[in-house]
Coordinates of C-alpha atoms and ligand atoms in Angstrom, one line a residue:
M1 CA 33.1 9.6 5.1
K2 CA 29.8 10.5 7.0
F3 CA 27.0 11.3 5.0
V4 CA 25.7 14.5 6.4
S5 CA 22.5 16.1 4.8
L6 CA 22.0 19.8 3.7
E7 CA 18.8 20.1 5.8
R8 CA 18.3 17.9 8.7
G9 CA 15.6 14.9 8.1
K10 CA 15.8 15.2 4.4
V11 CA 17.4 14.0 1.9
K12 CA 17.3 15.3 -2.5
M13 CA 18.7 13.0 -4.6
Y14 CA 19.1 13.1 -8.4
T15 CA 19.3 9.8 -10.5
C16 CA 20.1 10.1 -14.0
G17 CA 17.3 8.1 -15.5
P18 CA 16.9 5.9 -18.6
T19 CA 17.4 7.3 -22.1
V20 CA 14.2 6.0 -23.9
Y21 CA 15.7 5.1 -27.1
D22 CA 15.2 1.4 -26.4
F23 CA 14.5 -0.8 -23.5
A24 CA 16.5 -0.4 -20.4
H25 CA 19.2 -3.7 -20.1
I26 CA 20.2 -5.1 -17.0
G27 CA 22.9 -3.2 -16.8
N28 CA 20.6 0.0 -16.2
F29 CA 18.7 -1.8 -14.1
R30 CA 21.9 -2.8 -12.0
T31 CA 22.2 0.8 -11.3
F32 CA 18.3 1.5 -10.7
V33 CA 18.1 -0.9 -8.2
F34 CA 21.3 0.1 -6.7
Q35 CA 19.6 3.9 -6.1
D36 CA 16.8 2.0 -4.8
L37 CA 18.2 0.3 -2.4
L38 CA 19.8 3.7 -1.2
R39 CA 16.6 5.2 -1.4
R40 CA 15.0 2.7 1.0
W41 CA 18.0 2.5 3.4
L42 CA 17.5 6.5 3.7
E43 CA 13.9 6.2 4.2
Y44 CA 14.8 3.3 6.8
R45 CA 16.6 5.4 8.6
G46 CA 14.3 8.3 9.0
Y47 CA 14.9 10.7 6.1
Q48 CA 12.4 12.1 3.7
V49 CA 13.7 11.4 0.3
T50 CA 12.9 13.6 -2.7
Q51 CA 14.1 11.8 -5.6
V52 CA 14.4 12.9 -9.1
M53 CA 14.5 10.6 -12.1
N54 CA 14.9 12.6 -15.4
L55 CA 13.8 10.7 -18.7
T56 CA 15.8 11.4 -21.5
D57 CA 13.3 11.9 -24.2
V58 CA 15.6 14.0 -26.5
D59 CA 19.0 13.8 -27.3
D60 CA 21.4 12.0 -30.2
R61 CA 20.5 8.5 -29.8
T62 CA 16.3 8.8 -29.1
I63 CA 16.9 11.2 -32.0
A64 CA 18.8 8.5 -34.6
A65 CA 16.7 5.6 -33.1
S66 CA 13.3 7.4 -34.2
S67 CA 14.7 8.6 -37.8
K68 CA 15.8 5.2 -38.4
R69 CA 12.4 3.7 -37.5
G70 CA 10.8 6.6 -39.4
V71 CA 8.3 7.5 -36.7
P72 CA 7.9 11.0 -35.0
L73 CA 10.0 11.0 -31.5
N74 CA 7.5 11.2 -28.9
V75 CA 6.1 7.7 -30.7
H76 CA 9.3 6.2 -30.7
T77 CA 10.3 7.0 -27.0
R78 CA 6.7 6.3 -25.6
Q79 CA 6.6 2.5 -25.7
Y80 CA 10.3 2.6 -24.1
I81 CA 8.9 5.4 -21.5
D82 CA 6.1 2.7 -20.7
A83 CA 8.4 -0.6 -20.7
F84 CA 10.9 1.5 -18.1
F85 CA 7.9 2.1 -15.9
Q86 CA 6.4 -1.6 -16.0
H87 CA 9.8 -3.1 -15.8
K88 CA 10.8 -0.9 -12.5
R89 CA 7.4 -1.6 -10.9
R90 CA 8.1 -5.5 -11.5
L91 CA 11.7 -5.2 -10.0
N92 CA 9.8 -3.3 -6.8
I93 CA 11.6 -0.1 -7.4
E94 CA 9.8 2.6 -5.4
Q95 CA 8.4 5.0 -6.9
A96 CA 10.3 8.5 -7.0
E97 CA 8.9 11.9 -6.4
Y98 CA 9.3 13.4 -9.7
Y99 CA 10.1 12.1 -13.5
P100 CA 10.4 15.1 -15.6
R101 CA 11.1 14.8 -19.1
A102 CA 13.7 16.8 -21.3
T103 CA 11.3 17.4 -23.7
E104 CA 8.7 19.6 -21.0
H105 CA 11.6 21.6 -19.8
I106 CA 13.1 23.4 -22.9
N107 CA 12.2 26.9 -21.7
E108 CA 14.3 26.3 -18.3
M109 CA 17.2 25.4 -20.8
V110 CA 17.3 28.1 -22.7
D111 CA 17.1 30.6 -19.4
F112 CA 19.7 28.3 -18.4
V113 CA 21.7 28.8 -21.1
K114 CA 21.4 32.5 -21.6
R115 CA 22.6 32.6 -17.9
L116 CA 25.7 30.8 -19.1
M117 CA 26.2 33.1 -21.8
E118 CA 26.0 36.3 -19.9
K119 CA 28.2 35.4 -17.3
G120 CA 30.9 34.5 -20.0
Y121 CA 30.7 30.6 -19.3
A122 CA 29.3 30.0 -22.9
Y123 CA 29.6 31.2 -27.0
K124 CA 27.4 30.7 -29.9
A125 CA 30.0 29.1 -32.6
E126 CA 29.9 29.7 -36.6
D127 CA 26.4 26.9 -36.9
G128 CA 24.6 28.6 -34.3
S129 CA 25.3 25.8 -31.4
I130 CA 26.0 27.3 -28.3
Y131 CA 29.2 25.7 -26.6
Y132 CA 30.5 25.6 -22.8
D133 CA 33.9 27.1 -22.4
I134 CA 35.9 25.2 -20.4
S135 CA 38.7 27.1 -19.9
K136 CA 36.6 29.2 -17.8
F137 CA 35.5 26.9 -15.2
K138 CA 38.5 26.4 -13.3
D139 CA 38.0 23.1 -11.6
Y140 CA 36.7 21.5 -15.1
G141 CA 37.9 17.8 -14.8
K142 CA 37.7 17.1 -11.2
L143 CA 35.3 14.7 -10.6
S144 CA 36.6 12.5 -13.3
R145 CA 40.3 13.7 -12.2
M146 CA 41.5 15.0 -15.5
K147 CA 44.8 16.8 -16.0
L148 CA 44.9 20.2 -17.5
K149 CA 47.0 19.3 -20.2
E150 CA 44.4 16.0 -21.2
L151 CA 42.2 19.3 -22.2
K152 CA 42.0 20.6 -25.5
M153 CA 41.0 24.4 -24.9
G154 CA 39.6 26.1 -27.9
A155 CA 38.4 22.8 -29.8
R156 CA 34.7 21.9 -29.4
V157 CA 32.3 18.5 -29.6
K158 CA 29.2 18.6 -30.8
V159 CA 28.0 14.7 -30.0
D160 CA 26.7 13.8 -26.4
T161 CA 29.0 11.4 -25.8
Y162 CA 32.8 11.0 -26.3
T163 CA 35.9 10.0 -24.1
K164 CA 38.6 11.9 -21.6
E165 CA 41.2 11.7 -24.8
Q166 CA 38.1 13.8 -26.4
A167 CA 37.5 16.7 -23.8
Q168 CA 36.7 19.9 -25.1
D169 CA 34.0 22.6 -25.4
F170 CA 31.0 20.8 -25.4
A171 CA 27.7 21.6 -26.9
L172 CA 25.2 23.4 -24.2
W173 CA 22.7 23.7 -27.4
K174 CA 22.6 22.1 -30.8
A175 CA 21.6 24.4 -33.9
W176 CA 19.5 21.9 -36.1
D177 CA 20.8 20.4 -39.0
E178 CA 19.4 17.9 -41.2
N179 CA 19.7 14.8 -38.9
D180 CA 17.8 16.3 -36.6
G181 CA 14.8 16.4 -38.9
D182 CA 11.5 17.6 -37.5
V183 CA 13.1 17.6 -33.9
F184 CA 14.0 21.1 -33.1
W185 CA 12.3 24.1 -30.9
E186 CA 12.2 27.6 -32.0
T187 CA 13.7 29.6 -29.2
E188 CA 15.4 33.3 -28.3
I189 CA 18.8 31.0 -28.6
G190 CA 18.2 30.0 -32.1
K191 CA 16.3 27.1 -33.8
G192 CA 17.6 23.7 -32.0
R193 CA 17.8 21.2 -29.5
P194 CA 19.3 20.7 -26.0
G195 CA 22.4 18.9 -25.4
W196 CA 22.2 15.7 -23.0
H197 CA 24.2 17.3 -20.1
L198 CA 22.4 20.7 -19.8
E199 CA 19.1 18.4 -19.2
C200 CA 20.3 17.2 -16.1
S201 CA 21.2 20.2 -14.5
V202 CA 18.3 22.5 -15.5
M203 CA 15.8 19.2 -14.3
S204 CA 18.0 18.7 -11.2
M205 CA 18.0 22.6 -9.8
K206 CA 14.3 22.9 -10.8
Y207 CA 13.1 20.4 -8.5
L208 CA 15.7 20.0 -5.9
G209 CA 17.3 23.7 -5.8
E210 CA 21.3 24.6 -6.1
T211 CA 22.7 22.3 -4.1
L212 CA 21.7 18.2 -4.3
D213 CA 22.8 15.8 -1.6
I214 CA 23.4 13.0 -3.5
H215 CA 23.6 12.8 -7.4
S216 CA 24.0 9.1 -8.6
G217 CA 24.4 7.2 -12.0
G218 CA 26.7 4.7 -13.7
V219 CA 30.0 4.5 -13.6
D220 CA 30.1 5.4 -17.5
L221 CA 28.5 8.5 -16.7
I222 CA 31.4 10.1 -14.4
F223 CA 32.9 11.8 -18.1
P224 CA 31.8 13.4 -19.5
H225 CA 28.3 13.8 -18.2
H226 CA 28.2 14.4 -14.6
E227 CA 31.9 16.1 -15.1
N228 CA 29.8 19.0 -17.5
E229 CA 27.0 18.7 -15.3
I230 CA 28.9 20.2 -12.2
A231 CA 30.8 22.6 -14.9
Q232 CA 27.4 24.0 -16.0
S233 CA 25.4 24.1 -12.6
E234 CA 28.5 25.7 -10.3
A235 CA 29.1 28.2 -13.0
V236 CA 25.4 29.3 -12.9
T237 CA 25.0 29.2 -9.4
G238 CA 28.9 29.7 -8.0
K239 CA 27.6 27.3 -5.5
K240 CA 28.7 23.8 -5.0
F241 CA 26.3 21.7 -7.0
V242 CA 26.7 18.0 -5.2
G243 CA 27.4 17.2 -1.9
C244 CA 27.9 13.2 -2.5
W245 CA 28.4 11.3 -5.9
M246 CA 27.7 7.9 -5.7
H247 CA 28.6 5.8 -9.0
A248 CA 27.5 2.0 -9.7
E249 CA 30.3 -0.2 -11.6
F250 CA 29.3 -1.9 -14.7
L251 CA 27.5 -5.1 -15.1
L252 CA 29.3 -7.8 -17.0
V253 CA 28.0 -10.7 -18.7
E254 CA 29.6 -14.0 -18.1
G255 CA 32.6 -12.4 -17.5
E256 CA 32.2 -10.5 -21.2
R257 CA 31.2 -6.7 -21.8
M258 CA 27.1 -6.7 -22.6
A259 CA 26.5 -6.2 -26.5
K260 CA 23.6 -7.1 -28.9
S261 CA 26.4 -8.1 -31.5
L262 CA 27.8 -10.7 -29.0
G263 CA 24.2 -12.0 -28.1
N264 CA 24.4 -11.7 -24.2
Y265 CA 22.3 -8.3 -24.1
H266 CA 19.6 -9.1 -21.7
T267 CA 16.3 -6.8 -21.0
L268 CA 14.1 -7.4 -17.7
Q269 CA 11.5 -9.3 -20.1
D270 CA 14.2 -11.7 -21.9
L271 CA 14.7 -13.1 -18.2
L272 CA 11.3 -13.3 -17.4
D273 CA 10.2 -14.7 -20.6
K274 CA 13.0 -17.4 -19.6
G275 CA 10.8 -18.3 -16.8
Y276 CA 12.9 -16.3 -14.0
D277 CA 11.2 -14.3 -11.3
A278 CA 11.5 -10.6 -11.3
I279 CA 12.3 -10.4 -7.7
A280 CA 15.1 -13.3 -8.0
V281 CA 16.5 -10.3 -10.9
R282 CA 16.2 -7.7 -8.2
Y283 CA 17.8 -9.9 -5.7
L284 CA 20.9 -11.0 -8.2
L285 CA 21.3 -7.0 -9.4
M286 CA 21.1 -6.1 -5.6
S287 CA 23.4 -8.4 -4.0
T288 CA 26.7 -7.1 -5.4
H289 CA 28.4 -4.3 -3.7
Y290 CA 27.7 -1.1 -6.0
R291 CA 31.3 -0.1 -6.6
Q292 CA 32.1 -3.6 -7.7
Q293 CA 31.7 -4.7 -10.9
L294 CA 28.7 -7.6 -11.2
N295 CA 29.5 -10.3 -13.1
F296 CA 25.9 -11.8 -14.3
T297 CA 25.5 -15.5 -14.9
F298 CA 22.6 -17.5 -15.2
E299 CA 23.6 -20.0 -12.2
G300 CA 23.8 -16.6 -10.3
L301 CA 20.3 -16.1 -11.4
K302 CA 19.3 -19.4 -10.2
A303 CA 21.3 -19.0 -6.9
A304 CA 19.2 -15.7 -6.4
Q305 CA 16.5 -17.4 -7.1
S306 CA 16.7 -19.8 -4.5
A307 CA 18.4 -17.4 -2.0
V308 CA 14.7 -15.4 -2.3
E309 CA 12.9 -18.9 -2.1
R310 CA 14.7 -19.5 1.2
L311 CA 13.5 -16.7 2.7
R312 CA 9.9 -17.1 1.5
I313 CA 10.0 -20.4 3.1
F314 CA 10.9 -19.4 6.2
L315 CA 8.6 -16.5 6.4
R316 CA 6.1 -19.5 5.6
R317 CA 7.4 -21.7 8.0
L318 CA 7.1 -18.9 11.1
S319 CA 3.2 -18.4 10.7
E320 CA 3.1 -22.6 11.4
V321 CA 5.5 -22.3 14.6
D322 CA 3.9 -23.1 17.8
G323 CA 6.9 -24.2 20.2
R324 CA 8.1 -23.6 23.6
P325 CA 9.5 -20.2 24.1
A326 CA 13.4 -19.7 23.1
G327 CA 13.4 -17.1 25.5
E328 CA 16.5 -14.9 25.7
E329 CA 18.5 -17.0 23.3
L330 CA 16.2 -16.0 20.6
E331 CA 16.2 -12.6 21.8
N332 CA 19.8 -12.5 21.3
L333 CA 19.8 -13.7 18.1
M334 CA 17.6 -11.2 17.0
K335 CA 19.5 -8.1 18.4
A336 CA 22.8 -9.5 16.8
A337 CA 20.9 -9.7 13.3
G338 CA 19.2 -6.4 13.6
K339 CA 22.6 -4.8 14.4
D340 CA 24.7 -6.4 11.7
F341 CA 22.0 -5.5 9.3
E342 CA 22.3 -1.9 10.1
T343 CA 26.2 -1.6 10.7
A344 CA 26.3 -3.4 7.3
L345 CA 24.3 -0.8 5.4
D346 CA 25.4 2.2 7.2
D347 CA 28.7 1.2 5.9
D348 CA 28.3 2.8 2.6
L349 CA 25.4 0.1 1.3
S350 CA 27.6 -3.3 2.2
I351 CA 25.0 -5.3 1.2
T352 CA 26.7 -8.5 1.3
K353 CA 27.7 -8.2 4.8
A354 CA 23.9 -7.4 5.5
L355 CA 22.6 -10.4 3.3
A356 CA 24.9 -12.5 5.6
A357 CA 23.4 -11.3 8.8
I358 CA 19.7 -12.3 7.6
F359 CA 20.4 -15.8 6.2
D360 CA 22.9 -16.7 9.3
F361 CA 20.0 -15.7 11.4
T362 CA 17.4 -17.9 9.4
R363 CA 19.6 -20.7 9.6
D364 CA 19.5 -20.1 13.4
A365 CA 16.3 -19.5 13.9
N366 CA 15.5 -22.8 11.8
K367 CA 17.6 -24.8 14.0
M368 CA 15.6 -23.7 17.0
I369 CA 12.3 -24.3 15.6
D370 CA 13.8 -27.7 14.3
Q371 CA 14.4 -28.1 18.2
G372 CA 10.8 -27.4 19.1
K373 CA 12.0 -24.0 20.7
V374 CA 10.0 -20.8 19.4
S375 CA 6.6 -19.6 20.3
R376 CA 3.9 -18.5 18.4
K377 CA 4.4 -15.2 20.0
E378 CA 8.1 -15.6 19.2
A379 CA 7.9 -16.7 15.6
R380 CA 5.4 -13.4 15.1
A381 CA 8.0 -11.0 16.6
V382 CA 10.7 -12.8 14.3
H383 CA 8.3 -12.2 11.1
D384 CA 8.2 -8.4 12.3
L385 CA 12.0 -8.6 11.8
M386 CA 12.2 -10.3 8.5
I387 CA 9.5 -7.8 7.3
R388 CA 11.7 -4.6 8.7
F389 CA 14.5 -5.7 6.6
D390 CA 12.6 -6.5 3.7
R391 CA 11.7 -2.5 3.9
V392 CA 15.2 -2.3 2.6
L393 CA 15.8 -4.9 0.4
A394 CA 11.8 -5.6 -1.0
I395 CA 12.3 -9.5 -1.9
I396 CA 10.3 -11.5 0.3
G397 CA 7.2 -10.3 2.4
E398 CA 5.0 -7.4 0.3
N399 CA 2.3 -8.7 -1.6
K400 CA 2.8 -6.5 -5.0
E401 CA -0.6 -5.7 -5.6
E402 CA -0.7 -4.4 -1.5
S403 CA 2.6 -2.3 -2.3
L404 CA 1.0 -1.0 -5.4
S405 CA -1.8 0.3 -3.6
K406 CA 0.1 1.8 -0.7
E407 CA 2.0 3.6 -3.3
V408 CA -0.9 4.6 -5.3
E409 CA -2.4 5.9 -2.1
K410 CA 0.4 7.8 -0.8
L411 CA 0.7 9.5 -4.5
I412 CA -2.8 10.9 -4.3
Q413 CA -2.1 12.2 -1.3
K414 CA 0.5 14.1 -2.1
R415 CA -1.8 15.6 -5.2
E416 CA -4.3 16.4 -3.1
A417 CA -2.0 18.3 -1.3
A418 CA -0.4 19.7 -4.0
R419 CA -4.2 20.8 -5.7
K420 CA -4.8 22.6 -2.4
A421 CA -1.5 24.4 -2.7
K422 CA -2.8 25.3 -6.1
D423 CA 0.6 23.6 -7.2
W424 CA -1.5 22.5 -10.3
Q425 CA 1.8 21.3 -12.2
T426 CA 2.8 19.0 -9.2
A427 CA -0.8 17.7 -8.9
D428 CA -0.7 17.4 -13.4
D429 CA 2.7 15.5 -12.8
I430 CA 1.7 13.1 -10.0
R431 CA -1.8 12.1 -12.3
K432 CA 0.8 11.5 -15.2
Q433 CA 3.1 9.3 -13.0
L434 CA 0.1 7.1 -12.0
Y435 CA -1.0 6.9 -15.3
E436 CA 2.3 5.5 -16.1
M437 CA 1.9 3.0 -13.2
G438 CA -1.1 1.9 -14.9
I439 CA -3.4 3.6 -13.0
I440 CA -6.1 6.2 -14.0
L441 CA -7.8 8.9 -11.5
E442 CA -10.9 10.0 -11.4
D443 CA -12.2 13.0 -9.6
T444 CA -15.7 12.0 -8.1
T445 CA -18.5 14.3 -5.7
T446 CA -17.0 12.0 -3.1
G447 CA -13.1 12.2 -3.4
V448 CA -10.7 10.7 -5.6
R449 CA -10.9 7.2 -6.9
W450 CA -8.4 5.1 -8.7
R451 CA -8.7 1.9 -11.0
K452 CA -6.2 0.0 -13.1
K453 CA -5.6 0.8 -16.9
S454 CA -7.3 -2.5 -18.5
Ligands
LIG501 ZN1 22.1 12.7 -16.1

């Protein structure tokens, strides 16, 4: 299938972000790194990407975790939001344009539920919760390929996650009960809180419009989360919600499901504490095709570390090269490497082939350098080619500080444009986003300055 964006040269992309009840684990980051590769590839191909990644800061899990700890919800989630942004940065994941939080979009969610009720897709149950009537949406089950007879018409499920076998009317709005403690909003549709699925429909459409080019997440989100997003969104708009769905497969650890009880549960911090390089982790998470299960092993991580190191050594070596010109032989190699790299990634992000093209190229180029064949000028061209590859891979060239400041400058410019357009909400969001990246903005008489949080 060929990808065609709705608007020429632009891509509207929504990615389901972390549920901030705990630290994101490397399985979560496998999906986020895949989404970053996708984003970088689209940018490489000249698209202007607008990416929204939500933060689920109110749902069943966040409420359960904060009440177990006995702290307010926002106090509980704050540390995991901070950790998420920190890990994201360590993994060289580019900044999305928006990181909306569920708790800051309650009004929009209430409006959305009202529209669903007006159109007859939702109803209020005895306890005051509002449910989506799946029998009203004829396409229900199309994404996860469910059969009509698998659906329990008329029955209801209030929890956020459930299996296909339990498919039934799901909660859009959950009436307050004592388990929610002090987490509730007094609204026109009652005292309560949103269901998880509703959050993503509302926040994606608010920032990207009624139809998105790409929506992605882990395969575990296909049902019920994405199925329910489609049902909610298409019922409200009458339009197709998503042009292209992309789902990343599971990550296994040493061949097993990752679980705290099995002692094989890793966060990025765990791996850094063991002395591994974040970029090696990025490489490992990225280097298996997203539609294949990734088996994480420490042996694999060591191999990833040495692969990254090989590329870095090659780059350093290029700066010292001063041989006789290799001419056409090298030129052809470079052309072939570039073409293979691009053809591979154009083909549903075939990363394995793309990486093979780069490693084959470095091996051949190294051989030529051994033979004294590459001139200083040619070495610079090879260097540029490697940096071009790295715009997509983000594993070798860039100095992290430098890329951080480039990102910061870009965001400041965006914020200035928003301020000029009197779009205070966006300006404020960007300030918040920068704060989460550890950057504090200061508006001075000579313009905006930024400094790092100490
Ligand atoms: Zn979502």
